[in-house]
Coordinates of C-alpha atoms and ligand atoms in Angstrom, one line a residue:
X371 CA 196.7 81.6 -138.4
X372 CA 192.9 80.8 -138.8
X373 CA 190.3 82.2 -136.6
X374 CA 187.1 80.4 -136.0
X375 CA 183.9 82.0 -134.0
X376 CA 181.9 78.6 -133.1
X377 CA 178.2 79.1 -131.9
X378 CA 175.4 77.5 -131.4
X379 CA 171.6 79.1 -131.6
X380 CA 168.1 78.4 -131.9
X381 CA 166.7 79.1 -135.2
X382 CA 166.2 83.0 -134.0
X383 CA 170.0 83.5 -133.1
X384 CA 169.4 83.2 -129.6
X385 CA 173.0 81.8 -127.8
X386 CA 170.6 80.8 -124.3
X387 CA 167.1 79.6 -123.5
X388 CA 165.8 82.5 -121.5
X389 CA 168.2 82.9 -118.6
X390 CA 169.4 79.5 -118.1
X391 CA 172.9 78.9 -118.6
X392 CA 172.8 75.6 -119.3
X393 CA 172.6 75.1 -123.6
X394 CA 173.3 71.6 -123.2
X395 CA 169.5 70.8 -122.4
X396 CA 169.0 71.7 -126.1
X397 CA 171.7 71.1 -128.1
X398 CA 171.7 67.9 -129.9
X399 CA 174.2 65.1 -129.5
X400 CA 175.4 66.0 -132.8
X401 CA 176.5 69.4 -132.6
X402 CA 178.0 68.5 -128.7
X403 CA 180.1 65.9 -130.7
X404 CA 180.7 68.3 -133.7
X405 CA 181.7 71.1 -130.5
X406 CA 184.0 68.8 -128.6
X407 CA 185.7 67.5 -131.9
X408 CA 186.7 70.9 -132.7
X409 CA 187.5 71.7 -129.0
X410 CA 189.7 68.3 -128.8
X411 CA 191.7 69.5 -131.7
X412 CA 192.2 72.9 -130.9
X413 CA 195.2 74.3 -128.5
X414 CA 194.2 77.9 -128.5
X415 CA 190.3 78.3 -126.7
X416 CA 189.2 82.2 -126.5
X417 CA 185.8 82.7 -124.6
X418 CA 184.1 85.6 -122.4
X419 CA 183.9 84.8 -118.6
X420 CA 179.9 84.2 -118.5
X421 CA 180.7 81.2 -120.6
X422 CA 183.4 80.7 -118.4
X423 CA 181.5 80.3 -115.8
X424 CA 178.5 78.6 -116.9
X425 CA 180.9 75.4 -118.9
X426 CA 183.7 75.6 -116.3
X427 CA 182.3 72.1 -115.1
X428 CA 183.0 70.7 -118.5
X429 CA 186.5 72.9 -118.9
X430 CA 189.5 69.7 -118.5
X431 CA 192.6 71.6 -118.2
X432 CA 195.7 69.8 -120.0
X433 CA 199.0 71.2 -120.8
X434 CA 199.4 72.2 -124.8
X435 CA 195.6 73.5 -125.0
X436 CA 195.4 77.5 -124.1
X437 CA 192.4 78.9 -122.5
X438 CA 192.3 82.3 -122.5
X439 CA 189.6 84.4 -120.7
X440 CA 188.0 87.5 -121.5
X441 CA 187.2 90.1 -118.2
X442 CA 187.8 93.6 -117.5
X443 CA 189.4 92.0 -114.2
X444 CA 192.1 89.7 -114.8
X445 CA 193.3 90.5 -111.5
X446 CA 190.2 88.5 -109.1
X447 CA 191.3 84.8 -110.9
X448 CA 194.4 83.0 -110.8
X449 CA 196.1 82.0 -114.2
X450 CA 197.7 78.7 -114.9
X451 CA 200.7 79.0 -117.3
X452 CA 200.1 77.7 -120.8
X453 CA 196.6 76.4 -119.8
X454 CA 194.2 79.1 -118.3
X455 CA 195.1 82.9 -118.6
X456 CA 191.9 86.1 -117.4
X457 CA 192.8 88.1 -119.7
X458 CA 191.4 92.1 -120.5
X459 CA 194.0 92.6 -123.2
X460 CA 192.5 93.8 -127.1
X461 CA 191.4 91.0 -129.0
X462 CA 194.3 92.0 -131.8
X463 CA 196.7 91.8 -129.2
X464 CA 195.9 88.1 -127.9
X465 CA 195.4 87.4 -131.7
X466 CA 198.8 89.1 -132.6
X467 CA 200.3 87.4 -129.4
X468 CA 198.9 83.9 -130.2
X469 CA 200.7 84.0 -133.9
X470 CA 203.8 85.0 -132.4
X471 CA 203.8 81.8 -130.7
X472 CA 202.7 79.5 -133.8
X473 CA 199.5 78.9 -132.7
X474 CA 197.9 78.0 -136.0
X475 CA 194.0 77.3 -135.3
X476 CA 192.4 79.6 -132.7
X477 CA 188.3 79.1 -131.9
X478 CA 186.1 81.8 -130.3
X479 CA 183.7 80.3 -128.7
X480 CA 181.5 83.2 -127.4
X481 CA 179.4 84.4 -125.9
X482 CA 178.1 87.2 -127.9
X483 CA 180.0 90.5 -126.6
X484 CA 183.2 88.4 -127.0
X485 CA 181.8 87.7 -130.9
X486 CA 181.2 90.9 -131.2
X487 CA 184.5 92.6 -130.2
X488 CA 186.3 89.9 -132.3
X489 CA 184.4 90.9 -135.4
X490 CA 184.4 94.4 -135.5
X491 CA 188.3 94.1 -134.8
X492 CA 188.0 91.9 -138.3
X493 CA 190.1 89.2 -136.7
X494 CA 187.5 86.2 -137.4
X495 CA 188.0 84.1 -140.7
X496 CA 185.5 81.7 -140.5
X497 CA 182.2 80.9 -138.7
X498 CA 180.6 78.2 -137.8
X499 CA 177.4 78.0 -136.6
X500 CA 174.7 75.5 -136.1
X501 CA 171.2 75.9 -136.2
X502 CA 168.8 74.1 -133.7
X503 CA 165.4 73.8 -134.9
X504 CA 163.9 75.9 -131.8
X505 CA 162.6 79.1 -131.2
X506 CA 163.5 80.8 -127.9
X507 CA 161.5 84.1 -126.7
X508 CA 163.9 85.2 -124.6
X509 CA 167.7 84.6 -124.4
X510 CA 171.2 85.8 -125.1
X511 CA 171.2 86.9 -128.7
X512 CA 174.1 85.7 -131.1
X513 CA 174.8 89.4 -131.7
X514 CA 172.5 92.1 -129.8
X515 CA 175.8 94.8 -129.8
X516 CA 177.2 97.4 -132.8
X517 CA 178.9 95.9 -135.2
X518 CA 180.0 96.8 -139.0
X519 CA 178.5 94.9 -141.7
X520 CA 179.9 91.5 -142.3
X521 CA 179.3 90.0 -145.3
X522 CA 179.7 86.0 -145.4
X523 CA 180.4 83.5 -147.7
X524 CA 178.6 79.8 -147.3
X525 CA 181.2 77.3 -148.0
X526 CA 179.2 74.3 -145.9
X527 CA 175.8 73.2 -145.4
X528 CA 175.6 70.1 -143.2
X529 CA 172.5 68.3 -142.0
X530 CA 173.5 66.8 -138.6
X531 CA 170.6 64.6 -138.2
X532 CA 166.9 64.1 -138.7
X533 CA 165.3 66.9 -136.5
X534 CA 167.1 69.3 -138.7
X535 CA 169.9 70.4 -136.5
X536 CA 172.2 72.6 -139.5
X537 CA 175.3 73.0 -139.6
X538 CA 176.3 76.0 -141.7
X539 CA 180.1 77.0 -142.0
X540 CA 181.2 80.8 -143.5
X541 CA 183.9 82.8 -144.5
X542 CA 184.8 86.3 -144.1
X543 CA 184.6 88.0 -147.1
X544 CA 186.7 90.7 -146.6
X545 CA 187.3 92.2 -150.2
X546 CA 183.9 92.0 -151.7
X547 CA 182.9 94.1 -148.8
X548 CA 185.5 96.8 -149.4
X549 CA 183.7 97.4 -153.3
X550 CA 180.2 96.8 -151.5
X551 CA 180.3 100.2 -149.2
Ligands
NAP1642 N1 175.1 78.8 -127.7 C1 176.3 79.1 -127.8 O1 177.1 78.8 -128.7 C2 177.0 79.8 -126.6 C3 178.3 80.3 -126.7 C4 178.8 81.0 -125.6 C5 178.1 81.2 -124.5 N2 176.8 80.8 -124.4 C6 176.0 81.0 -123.2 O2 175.9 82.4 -123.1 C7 176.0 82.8 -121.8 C8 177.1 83.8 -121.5 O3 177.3 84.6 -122.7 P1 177.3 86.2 -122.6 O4 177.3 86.6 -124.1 O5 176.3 86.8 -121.7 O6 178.7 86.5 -121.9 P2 180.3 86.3 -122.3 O7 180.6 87.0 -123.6 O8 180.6 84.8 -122.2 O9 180.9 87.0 -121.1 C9 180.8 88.4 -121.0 C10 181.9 88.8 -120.1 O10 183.1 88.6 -120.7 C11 184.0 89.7 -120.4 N3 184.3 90.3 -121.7 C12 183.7 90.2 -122.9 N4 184.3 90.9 -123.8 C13 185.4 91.4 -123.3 C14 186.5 92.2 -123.7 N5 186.5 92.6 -125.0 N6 187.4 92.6 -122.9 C15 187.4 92.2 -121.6 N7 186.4 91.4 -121.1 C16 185.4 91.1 -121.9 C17 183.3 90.5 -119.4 O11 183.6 89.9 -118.2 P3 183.7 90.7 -116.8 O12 182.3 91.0 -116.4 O13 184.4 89.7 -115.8 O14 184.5 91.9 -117.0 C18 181.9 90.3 -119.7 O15 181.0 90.6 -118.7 C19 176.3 81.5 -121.0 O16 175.0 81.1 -120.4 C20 176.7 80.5 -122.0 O17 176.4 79.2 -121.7 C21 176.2 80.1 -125.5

């Protein structure tokens, strides 16, 4: 099964303008297209609930596609087999869950504390990221928490349109960081 973390940041790595919620009043067409492509395809959809809560307007819930929400209280939402599970299990038991039912693509889609916990578990293979030729003061960092060393492999480079909006895809690369340390 392959894991994908999917962000989007400003050329500084920040997830959010300041405190607005909202990162569709930055993000180009392009990389909403390139997003909802890969959202359209997937049937497994792992997030935190802040980004719950701030694309919930956008969420269309449809049998076969898996939502599964990250909070320390599942308890305060209500579940919807198959489609929409609050969730405050380990990320390597959703992952370990998700395989046992044959899910074979999973995206993470953020925000940053879910990244996080998903990377130092070493459960994401690839990441894809797009750059948006901004720079945000303040914001939501891709990664502001504790995390190992990852060390990444380019395997993409993809202009997405004339402003410069990149689209830069990685792998994991798990065994040259075993000599590195
Ligand atoms: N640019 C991008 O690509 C991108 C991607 C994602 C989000 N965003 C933006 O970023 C903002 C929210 O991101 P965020 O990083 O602040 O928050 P977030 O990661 O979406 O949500 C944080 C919350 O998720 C829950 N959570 C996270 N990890 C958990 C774990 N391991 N176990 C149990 N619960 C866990 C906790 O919920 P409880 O408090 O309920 O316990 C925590 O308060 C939104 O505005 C969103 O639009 C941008």
């Amino acid at each position: 099964m392959k894991v994908t973390l999917v962000l989007v940041t400003s050329v500084n790595g920040k997830l959010t303008e300041g405190d607005n919620t909202n990162i569709y009043k930055w993000t180009s067409k392009e990389d909403q297209q390139y997003f909802f492509s890969l959202i359209e395809k997937s049937r497994a959809i792992i997030m935190g609930r802040k980004t719950y809560e701030a694309a919930k307007h956008k969420i269309k819930l449809v049998p076969g596609k898996l939502r599964i929400i990250l909070t320390k209280n599942p308890i305060k939402y209500t579940n919807i087999t198959g489609q929409l599970e609050f969730s405050s299990e380990q990320p390597k038991k959703i992952i370990d869950r998700l395989r046992k039912e044959n899910y074979r693509e999973v995206l993470i889609v953020g925000g940053n504390s879910v990244a996080a916990s998903f990377l130092n578990a070493k459960l994401i293979d690839t990441i894809s990221l797009t750059l948006e030729p901004y720079l945000f003061g303040r914001g939501i960092h891709f990664l502001d928490k504790e995390i190992s060393a990852v060390k990444l492999i380019l395997f993409r480079v993809k202009k997405l349109n004339n402003r410069g909006t990149l689209l830069l895809q990685y792998k994991i690369n798990r065994l040259e960081l075993k000599s590195f340390f």
